[in-house]
Coordinates of C-alpha atoms and ligand atoms in Angstrom, one line a residue:
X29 CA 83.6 59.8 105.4
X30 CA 86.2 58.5 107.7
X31 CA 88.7 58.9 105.2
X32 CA 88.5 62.5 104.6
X33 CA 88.3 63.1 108.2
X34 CA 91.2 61.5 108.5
X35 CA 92.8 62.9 105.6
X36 CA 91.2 66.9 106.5
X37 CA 92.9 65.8 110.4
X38 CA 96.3 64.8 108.9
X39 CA 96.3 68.2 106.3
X40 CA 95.2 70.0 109.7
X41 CA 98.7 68.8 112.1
X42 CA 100.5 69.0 108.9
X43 CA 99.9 72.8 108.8
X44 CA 99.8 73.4 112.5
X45 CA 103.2 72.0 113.1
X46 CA 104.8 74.9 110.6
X47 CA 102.3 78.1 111.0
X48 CA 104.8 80.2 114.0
X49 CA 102.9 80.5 117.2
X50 CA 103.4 84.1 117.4
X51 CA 100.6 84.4 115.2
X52 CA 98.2 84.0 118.3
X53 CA 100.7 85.4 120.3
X54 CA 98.8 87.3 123.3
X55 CA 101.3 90.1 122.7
X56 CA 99.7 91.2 119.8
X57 CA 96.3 92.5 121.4
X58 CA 98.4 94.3 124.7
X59 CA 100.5 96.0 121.9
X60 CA 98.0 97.3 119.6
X61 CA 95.8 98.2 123.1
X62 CA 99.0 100.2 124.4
X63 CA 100.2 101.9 121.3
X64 CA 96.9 103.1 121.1
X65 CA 96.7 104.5 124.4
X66 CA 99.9 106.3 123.8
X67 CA 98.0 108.5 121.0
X68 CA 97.7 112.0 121.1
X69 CA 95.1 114.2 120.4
X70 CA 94.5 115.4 117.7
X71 CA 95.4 112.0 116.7
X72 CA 98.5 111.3 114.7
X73 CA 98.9 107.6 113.6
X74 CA 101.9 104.8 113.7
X75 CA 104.0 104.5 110.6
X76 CA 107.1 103.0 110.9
X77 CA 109.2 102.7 114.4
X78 CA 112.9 103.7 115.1
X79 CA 115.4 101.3 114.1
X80 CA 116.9 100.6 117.9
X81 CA 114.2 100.0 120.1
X82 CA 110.8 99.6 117.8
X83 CA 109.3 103.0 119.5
X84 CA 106.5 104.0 116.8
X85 CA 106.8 107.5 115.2
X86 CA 103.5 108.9 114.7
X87 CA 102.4 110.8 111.5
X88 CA 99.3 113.0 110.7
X89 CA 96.6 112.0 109.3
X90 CA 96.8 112.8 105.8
X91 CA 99.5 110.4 105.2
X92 CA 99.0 107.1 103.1
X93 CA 99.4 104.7 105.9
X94 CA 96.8 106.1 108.5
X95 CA 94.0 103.6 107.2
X96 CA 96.2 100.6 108.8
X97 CA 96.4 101.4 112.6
X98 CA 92.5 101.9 112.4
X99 CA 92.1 98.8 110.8
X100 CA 93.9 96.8 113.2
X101 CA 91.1 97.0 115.9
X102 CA 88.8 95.6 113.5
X103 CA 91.3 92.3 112.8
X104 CA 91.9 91.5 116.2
X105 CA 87.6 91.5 116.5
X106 CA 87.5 89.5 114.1
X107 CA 90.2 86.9 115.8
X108 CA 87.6 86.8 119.0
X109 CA 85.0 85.4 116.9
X110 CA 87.8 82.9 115.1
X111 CA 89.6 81.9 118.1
X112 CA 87.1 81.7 120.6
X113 CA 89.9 79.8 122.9
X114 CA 92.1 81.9 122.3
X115 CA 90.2 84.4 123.6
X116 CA 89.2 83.0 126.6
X117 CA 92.6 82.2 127.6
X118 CA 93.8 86.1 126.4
X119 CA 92.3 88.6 129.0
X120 CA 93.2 91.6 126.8
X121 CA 92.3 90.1 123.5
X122 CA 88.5 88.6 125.3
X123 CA 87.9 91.8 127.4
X124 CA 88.7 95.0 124.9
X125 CA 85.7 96.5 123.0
X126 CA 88.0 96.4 119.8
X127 CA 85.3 97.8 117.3
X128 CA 84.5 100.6 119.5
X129 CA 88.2 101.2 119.4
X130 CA 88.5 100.6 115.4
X131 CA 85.4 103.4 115.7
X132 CA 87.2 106.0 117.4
X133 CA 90.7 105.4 115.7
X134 CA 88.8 105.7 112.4
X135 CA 87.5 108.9 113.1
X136 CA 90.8 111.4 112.4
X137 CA 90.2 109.7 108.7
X138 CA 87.3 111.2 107.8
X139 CA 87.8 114.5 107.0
X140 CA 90.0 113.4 104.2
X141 CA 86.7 112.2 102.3
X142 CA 86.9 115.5 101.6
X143 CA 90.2 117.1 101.0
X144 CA 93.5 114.8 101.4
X145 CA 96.9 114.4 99.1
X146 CA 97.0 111.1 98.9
X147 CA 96.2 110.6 95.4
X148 CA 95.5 106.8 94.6
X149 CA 95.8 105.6 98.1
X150 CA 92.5 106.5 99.1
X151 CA 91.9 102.7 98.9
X152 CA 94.0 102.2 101.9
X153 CA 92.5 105.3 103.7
X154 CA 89.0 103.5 103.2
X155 CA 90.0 100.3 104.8
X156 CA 88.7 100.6 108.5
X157 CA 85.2 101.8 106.6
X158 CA 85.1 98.5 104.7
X159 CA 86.3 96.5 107.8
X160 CA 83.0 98.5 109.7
X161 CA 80.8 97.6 106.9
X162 CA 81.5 93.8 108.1
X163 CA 80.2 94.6 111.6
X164 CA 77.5 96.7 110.8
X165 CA 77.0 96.7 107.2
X166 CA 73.8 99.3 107.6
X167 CA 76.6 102.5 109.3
X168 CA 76.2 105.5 107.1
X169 CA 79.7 107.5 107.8
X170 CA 81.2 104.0 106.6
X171 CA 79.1 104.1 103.4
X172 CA 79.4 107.8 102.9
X173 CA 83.6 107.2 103.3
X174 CA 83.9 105.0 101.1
X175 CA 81.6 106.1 98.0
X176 CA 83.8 109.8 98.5
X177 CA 87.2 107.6 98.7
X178 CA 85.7 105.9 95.5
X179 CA 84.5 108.7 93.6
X180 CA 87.9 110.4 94.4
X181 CA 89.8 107.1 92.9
X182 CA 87.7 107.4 89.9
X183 CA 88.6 110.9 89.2
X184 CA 92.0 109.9 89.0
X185 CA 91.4 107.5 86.1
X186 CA 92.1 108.7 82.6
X187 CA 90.1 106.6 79.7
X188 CA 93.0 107.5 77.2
X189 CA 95.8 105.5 79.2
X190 CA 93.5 103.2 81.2
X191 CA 94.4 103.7 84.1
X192 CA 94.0 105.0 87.9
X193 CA 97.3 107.9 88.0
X194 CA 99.0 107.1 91.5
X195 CA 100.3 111.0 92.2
X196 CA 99.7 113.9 91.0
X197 CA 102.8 115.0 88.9
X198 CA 104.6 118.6 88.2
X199 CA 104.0 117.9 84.7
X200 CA 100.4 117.1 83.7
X201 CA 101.8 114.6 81.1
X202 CA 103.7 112.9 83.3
X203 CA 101.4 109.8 83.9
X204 CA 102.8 108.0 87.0
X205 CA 101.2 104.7 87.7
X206 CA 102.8 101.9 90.4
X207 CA 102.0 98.9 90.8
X208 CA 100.3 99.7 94.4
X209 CA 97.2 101.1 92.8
X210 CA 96.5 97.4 92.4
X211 CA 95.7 97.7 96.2
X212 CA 93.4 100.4 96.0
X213 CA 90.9 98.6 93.6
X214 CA 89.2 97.1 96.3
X215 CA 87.6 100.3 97.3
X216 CA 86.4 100.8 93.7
X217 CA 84.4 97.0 93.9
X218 CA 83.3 98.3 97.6
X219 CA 81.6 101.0 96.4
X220 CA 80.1 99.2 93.5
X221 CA 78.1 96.8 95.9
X222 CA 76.9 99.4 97.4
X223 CA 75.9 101.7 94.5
X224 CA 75.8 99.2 90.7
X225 CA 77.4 102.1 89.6
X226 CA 78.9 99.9 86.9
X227 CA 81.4 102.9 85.8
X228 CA 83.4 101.9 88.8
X229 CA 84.0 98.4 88.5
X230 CA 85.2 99.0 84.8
X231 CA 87.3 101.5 85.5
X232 CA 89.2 98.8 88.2
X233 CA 89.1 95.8 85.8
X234 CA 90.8 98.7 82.9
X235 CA 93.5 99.2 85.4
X236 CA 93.8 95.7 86.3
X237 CA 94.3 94.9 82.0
X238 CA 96.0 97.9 82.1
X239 CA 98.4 96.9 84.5
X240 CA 98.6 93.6 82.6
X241 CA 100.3 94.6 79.8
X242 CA 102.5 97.6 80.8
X243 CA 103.9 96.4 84.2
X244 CA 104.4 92.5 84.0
X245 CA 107.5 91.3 82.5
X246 CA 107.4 87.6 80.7
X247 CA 108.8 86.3 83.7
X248 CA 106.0 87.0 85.7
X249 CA 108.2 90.0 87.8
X250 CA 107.1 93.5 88.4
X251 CA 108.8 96.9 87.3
X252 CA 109.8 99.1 90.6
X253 CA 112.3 98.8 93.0
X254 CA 116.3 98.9 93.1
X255 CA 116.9 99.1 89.5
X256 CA 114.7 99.3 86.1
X257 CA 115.5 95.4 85.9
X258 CA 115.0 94.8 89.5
X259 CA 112.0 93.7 91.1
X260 CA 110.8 95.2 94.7
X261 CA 109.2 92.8 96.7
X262 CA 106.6 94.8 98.4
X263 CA 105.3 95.6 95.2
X264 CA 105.8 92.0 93.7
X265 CA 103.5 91.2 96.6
X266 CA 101.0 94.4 96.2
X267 CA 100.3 93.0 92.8
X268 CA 99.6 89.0 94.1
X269 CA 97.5 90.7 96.3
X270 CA 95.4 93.0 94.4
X271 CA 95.2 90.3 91.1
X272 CA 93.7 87.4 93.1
X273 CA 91.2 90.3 95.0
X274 CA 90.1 91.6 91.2
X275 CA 89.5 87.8 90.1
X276 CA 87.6 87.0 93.5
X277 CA 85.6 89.9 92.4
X278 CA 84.6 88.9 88.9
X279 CA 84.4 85.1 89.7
X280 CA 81.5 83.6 88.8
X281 CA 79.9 87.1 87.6
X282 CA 79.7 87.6 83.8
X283 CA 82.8 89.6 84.1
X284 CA 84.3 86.4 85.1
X285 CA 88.2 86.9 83.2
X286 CA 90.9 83.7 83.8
X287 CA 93.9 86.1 82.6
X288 CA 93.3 87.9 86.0
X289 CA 93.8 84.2 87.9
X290 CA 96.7 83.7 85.5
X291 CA 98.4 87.1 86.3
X292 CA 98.6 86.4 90.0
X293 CA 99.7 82.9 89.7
X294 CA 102.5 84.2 87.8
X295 CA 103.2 87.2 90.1
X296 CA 102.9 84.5 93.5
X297 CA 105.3 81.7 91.3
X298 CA 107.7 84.5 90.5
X299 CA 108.2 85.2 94.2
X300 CA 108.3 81.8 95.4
X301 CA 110.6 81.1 93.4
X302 CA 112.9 84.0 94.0
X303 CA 112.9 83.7 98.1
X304 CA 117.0 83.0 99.1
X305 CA 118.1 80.0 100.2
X306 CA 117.5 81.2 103.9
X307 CA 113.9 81.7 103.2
X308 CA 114.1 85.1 104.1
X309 CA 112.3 88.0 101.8
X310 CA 114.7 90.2 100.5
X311 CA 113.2 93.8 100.4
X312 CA 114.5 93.9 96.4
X313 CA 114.7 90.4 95.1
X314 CA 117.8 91.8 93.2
X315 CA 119.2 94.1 96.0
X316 CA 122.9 94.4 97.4
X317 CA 124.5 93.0 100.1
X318 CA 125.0 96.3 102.5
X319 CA 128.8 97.6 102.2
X320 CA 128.5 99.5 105.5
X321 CA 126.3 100.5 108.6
X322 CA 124.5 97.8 111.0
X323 CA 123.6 95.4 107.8
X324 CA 126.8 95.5 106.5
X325 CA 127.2 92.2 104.7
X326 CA 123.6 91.5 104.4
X327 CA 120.6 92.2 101.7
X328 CA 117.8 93.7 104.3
X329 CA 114.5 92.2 104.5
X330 CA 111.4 93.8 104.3
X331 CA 108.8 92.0 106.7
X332 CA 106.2 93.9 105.3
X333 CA 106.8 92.6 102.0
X334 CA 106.8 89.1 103.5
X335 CA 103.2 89.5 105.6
X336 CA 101.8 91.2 102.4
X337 CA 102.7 88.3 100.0
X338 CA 101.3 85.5 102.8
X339 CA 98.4 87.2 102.6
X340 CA 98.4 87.6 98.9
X341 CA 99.0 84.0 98.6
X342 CA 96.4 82.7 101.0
X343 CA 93.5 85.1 99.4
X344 CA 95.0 83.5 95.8
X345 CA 94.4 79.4 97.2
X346 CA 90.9 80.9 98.7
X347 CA 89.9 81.4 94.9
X348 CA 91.7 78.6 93.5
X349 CA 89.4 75.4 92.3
X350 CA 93.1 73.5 91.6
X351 CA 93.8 71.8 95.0
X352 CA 97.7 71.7 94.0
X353 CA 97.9 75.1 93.3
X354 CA 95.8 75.9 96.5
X355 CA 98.2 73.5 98.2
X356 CA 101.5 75.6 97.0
X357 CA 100.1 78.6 97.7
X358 CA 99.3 77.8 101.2
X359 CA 102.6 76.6 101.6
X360 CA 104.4 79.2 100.4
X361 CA 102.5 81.5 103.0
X362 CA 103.5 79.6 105.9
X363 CA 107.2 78.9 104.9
X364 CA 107.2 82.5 104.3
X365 CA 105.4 83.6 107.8
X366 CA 107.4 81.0 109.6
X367 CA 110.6 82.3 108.5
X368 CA 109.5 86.0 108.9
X369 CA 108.7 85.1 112.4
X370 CA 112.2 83.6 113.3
X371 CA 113.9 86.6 112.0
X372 CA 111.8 89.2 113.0
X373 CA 109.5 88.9 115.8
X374 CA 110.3 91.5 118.6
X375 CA 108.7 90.9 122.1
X376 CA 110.2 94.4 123.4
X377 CA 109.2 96.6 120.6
X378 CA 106.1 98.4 119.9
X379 CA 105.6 96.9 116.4
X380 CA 104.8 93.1 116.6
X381 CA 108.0 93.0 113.6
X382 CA 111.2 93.8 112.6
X383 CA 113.4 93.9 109.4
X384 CA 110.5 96.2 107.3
X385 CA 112.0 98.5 104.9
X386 CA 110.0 101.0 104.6
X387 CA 112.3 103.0 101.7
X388 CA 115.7 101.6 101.0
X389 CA 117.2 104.6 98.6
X390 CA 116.2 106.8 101.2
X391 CA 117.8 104.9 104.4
X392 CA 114.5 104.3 106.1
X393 CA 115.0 100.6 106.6
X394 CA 115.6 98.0 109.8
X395 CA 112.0 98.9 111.3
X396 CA 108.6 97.8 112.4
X397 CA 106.1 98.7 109.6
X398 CA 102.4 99.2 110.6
X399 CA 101.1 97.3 107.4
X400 CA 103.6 94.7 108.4
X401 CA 102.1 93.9 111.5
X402 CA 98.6 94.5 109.8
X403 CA 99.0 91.7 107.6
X404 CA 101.1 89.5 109.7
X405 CA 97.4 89.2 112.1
X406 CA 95.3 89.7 109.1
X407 CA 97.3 86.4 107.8
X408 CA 97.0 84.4 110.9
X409 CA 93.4 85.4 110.7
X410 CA 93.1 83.6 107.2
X411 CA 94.8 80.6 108.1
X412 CA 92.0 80.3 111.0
X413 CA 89.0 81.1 108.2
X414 CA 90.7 78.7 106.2
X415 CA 90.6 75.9 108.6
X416 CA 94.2 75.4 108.5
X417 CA 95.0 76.1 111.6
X418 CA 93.6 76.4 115.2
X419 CA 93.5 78.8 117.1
Ligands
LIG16 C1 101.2 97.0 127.9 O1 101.0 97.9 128.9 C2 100.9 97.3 130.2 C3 100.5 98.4 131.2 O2 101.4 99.5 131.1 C4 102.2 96.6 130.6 O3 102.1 96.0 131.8 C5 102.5 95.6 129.5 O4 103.7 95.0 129.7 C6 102.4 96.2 128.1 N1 102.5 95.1 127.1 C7 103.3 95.1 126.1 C8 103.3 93.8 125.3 O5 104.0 96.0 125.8
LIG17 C1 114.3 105.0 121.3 O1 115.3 105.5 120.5 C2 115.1 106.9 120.1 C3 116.2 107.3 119.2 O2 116.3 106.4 118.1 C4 115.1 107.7 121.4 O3 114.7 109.1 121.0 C5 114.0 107.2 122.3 O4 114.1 107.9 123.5 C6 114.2 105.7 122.6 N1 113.1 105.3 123.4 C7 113.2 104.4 124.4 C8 112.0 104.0 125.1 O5 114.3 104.0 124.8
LIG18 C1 79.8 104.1 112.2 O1 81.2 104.2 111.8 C2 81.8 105.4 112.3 C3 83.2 105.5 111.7 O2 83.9 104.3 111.9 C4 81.7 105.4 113.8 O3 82.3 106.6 114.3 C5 80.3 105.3 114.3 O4 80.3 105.1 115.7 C6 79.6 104.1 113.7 N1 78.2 104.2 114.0 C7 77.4 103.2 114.2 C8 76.0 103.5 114.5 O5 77.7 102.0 114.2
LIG19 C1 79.2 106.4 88.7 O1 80.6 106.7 89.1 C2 81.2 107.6 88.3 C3 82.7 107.7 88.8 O2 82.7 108.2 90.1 C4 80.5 108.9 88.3 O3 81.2 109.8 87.4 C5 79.1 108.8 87.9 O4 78.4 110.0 88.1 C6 78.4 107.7 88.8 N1 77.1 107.4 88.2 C7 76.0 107.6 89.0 C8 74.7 107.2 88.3 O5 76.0 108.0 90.1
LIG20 C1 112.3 78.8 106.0 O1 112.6 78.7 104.6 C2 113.2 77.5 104.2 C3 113.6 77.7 102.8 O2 112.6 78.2 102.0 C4 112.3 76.3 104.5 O3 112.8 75.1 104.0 C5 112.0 76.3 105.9 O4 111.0 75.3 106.2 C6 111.5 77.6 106.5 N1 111.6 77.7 107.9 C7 110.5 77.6 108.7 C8 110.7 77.7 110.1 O5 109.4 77.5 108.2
LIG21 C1 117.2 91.9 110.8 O1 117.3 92.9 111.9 C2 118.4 92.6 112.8 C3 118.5 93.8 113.8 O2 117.2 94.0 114.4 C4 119.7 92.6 112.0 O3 120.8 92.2 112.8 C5 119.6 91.6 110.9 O4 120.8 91.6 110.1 C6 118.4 91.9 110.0 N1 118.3 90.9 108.9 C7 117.8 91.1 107.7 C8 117.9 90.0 106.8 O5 117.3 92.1 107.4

């Protein structure tokens, strides 16, 4: 007994000596509390911020990223209940009602349940409906969202190709499928626990085989990004991400599948093992140095990629039953957060980070990302569930 205490105390400094304090920083409640004050009405939500001074431009509703700002209200409630001294010594963080804010953030998403363009991300729409089923599991507009988000998801997969199509295309044969619909899966499973409508859960764990075959190479790397041999980060980490959420599904069910654990570990040992030197995440783990502009000389990061894989990483240790693996996954997360911190945490800027690109090939790069900072507190967050830090 007094050897695993000791042992759980030692595993405990170990961690907290790496995982960047910023994670509890109390700037990250005042910010999210101001940008949302700065809001207009009818809202419009944060996307991506300028490149000079991290002011956030603001986008309408039916845009792919709206679910994230909503959602972030929701996290930071979830942090009072983690880091109850944290909170006491935060005044904004212990004081604001942050799921009556999550509430009345969500509500400018839910007229898309009905009619939206956002194709396959519809899952990320339905986040801040999921995040309110947690609080109050018995709220009806939360159910209703997200069996319309579902049943919209679902009408977008095709039996023939197995798959959930990610956009409409100008040619109906045109099949387009990325590997960010791995993402989106989670609302299909969401609606399935509250429905056993079976149909859904198949049609994720098709796309999820689906995805297996046609978008892995050997090496464990995804297709997407600077080139047809290169591999995009962001979505390298989309796919660590949605793989360990489809096996944390069917674990332990009778649709229990190990090639699902296998996929991510090869997805999260492909990044790891393709992070630079300078343990910064390269937005295209294959990418350029810049020739000219403000970068010139350097391969940008993407932030967002980085907070994405830490969390794709942790969720893939929380399902793990190998305590090495667990252990290099965790690892991995931290390095990775610790290093994204260093590079990219900006006290004077709206965003909490830096360095996202948001779309190299289209010059929209060198900003704060709102699923950035989303994930960089959802991953602090985890490391506090996990017991691996304390906060
Ligand atoms: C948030 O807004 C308050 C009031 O305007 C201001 O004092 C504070 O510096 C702001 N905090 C951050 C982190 O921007
Ligand atoms: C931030 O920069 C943008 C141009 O990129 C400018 O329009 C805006 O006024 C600046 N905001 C502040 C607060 O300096
Ligand atoms: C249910 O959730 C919706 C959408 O987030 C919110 O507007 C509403 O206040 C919630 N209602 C209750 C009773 O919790
Ligand atoms: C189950 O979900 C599928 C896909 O949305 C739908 O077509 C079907 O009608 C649903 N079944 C039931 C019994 O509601
Ligand atoms: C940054 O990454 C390097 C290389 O992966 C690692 O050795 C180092 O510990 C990291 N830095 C921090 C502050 O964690
Ligand atoms: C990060 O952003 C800063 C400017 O905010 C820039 O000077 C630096 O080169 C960027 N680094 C990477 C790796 O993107």
């Amino acid at each position: 007994m007094l050897g695993s205490l000791l042992v759980l105390f030692l595993a405990l400094t170990a961690y907290a000596s790496q995982t960047p304090p910023e994670l509890f920083s109390s700037l990250i409640p005042q910010k999210v509390l101001n940008t949302s004050r700065t809001l207009p009405s009818p809202i419009k939500y944060p996307q991506y911020t300028t490149t000079g001074n991290g002011t956030w431009l603001l986008f309408a509703p039916d845009t792919w990223t709206s679910g994230f700002f909503p959602s972030t209200p929701y996290a930071l409630d979830s942090r009072v209940k983690l880091c109850p001294d944290q909170a006491t010594k935060q005044s904004v963080l212990a004081s604001t009602d942050w799921i009556n804010l999550g509430r009345s953030l969500s509500t400018g998403l839910i007229p898309l349940e009905t009619k939206n363009t956002q194709g396959h991300d519809v899952g990320f729409l339905s986040m801040p409906f999921m995040l309110e089923l947690l609080v109050n599991p018995q709220n009806e507009t939360a159910i209703h969202a997200i069996n319309a988000f579902a049943a919209d998801l679902a009408a977008r997969f095709n039996p023939t190709v197995g798959c959930t199509r990610s956009w409409d295309t100008a040619d109906p044969t045109d099949f387009t499928v990325i590997i960010d619909n791995m993402m989106n899966l989670e609302v299909l499973f969401s609606s399935f626990a509250l429905t056993r409508n079976t149909t859904l859960r198949s049609i994720a764990l098709t796309h999820a085989r689906t995805t297996i075959t046609n978008h892995i190479r050997a090496d464990g790397s995804t297709w997407h990004g600077f080139s047809d041999s290169s591999t995009w980060s962001r979505g390298q980490a989309w796919g660590i991400y949605g793989f360990a959420n489809v096996y944390r599904h069917v674990k332990g069910t009778e649709e229990e599948d190990e090639v699902l654990l296998d996929t991510a570990r090869r997805l999260a040992e492909f990044f790891l093992d393709h992070i630079p030197k300078d343990g910064i995440v390269p937005w295209d783990f294959n990418a350029p140095v810049e020739s000219s502009g403000t970068l010139k000389g350097v391969v940008p990061s993407d932030s967002s990629a980085a907070t994405v894989a830490a969390n794709g990483l942790l969720l893939l240790a929380q399902v793990e039953d190998n305590d090495d693996m667990k252990q290099r996954w965790t690892n991995g997360a931290i390095d990775i957060l610790a290093n994204i911190t260093s590079l990219a945490w900006r006290p004077r800027w709206q965003s909490l980070l830096s360095n996202g690109t948001v779309n190299r090939p289209q010059n929209n790069f060198a900003t704060g990302i709102v699923y950035g900072d989303y994930y960089y507190i959802a991953a602090g967050n985890m490391l506090a569930e996990m017991g691996l830090v304390e906060c």
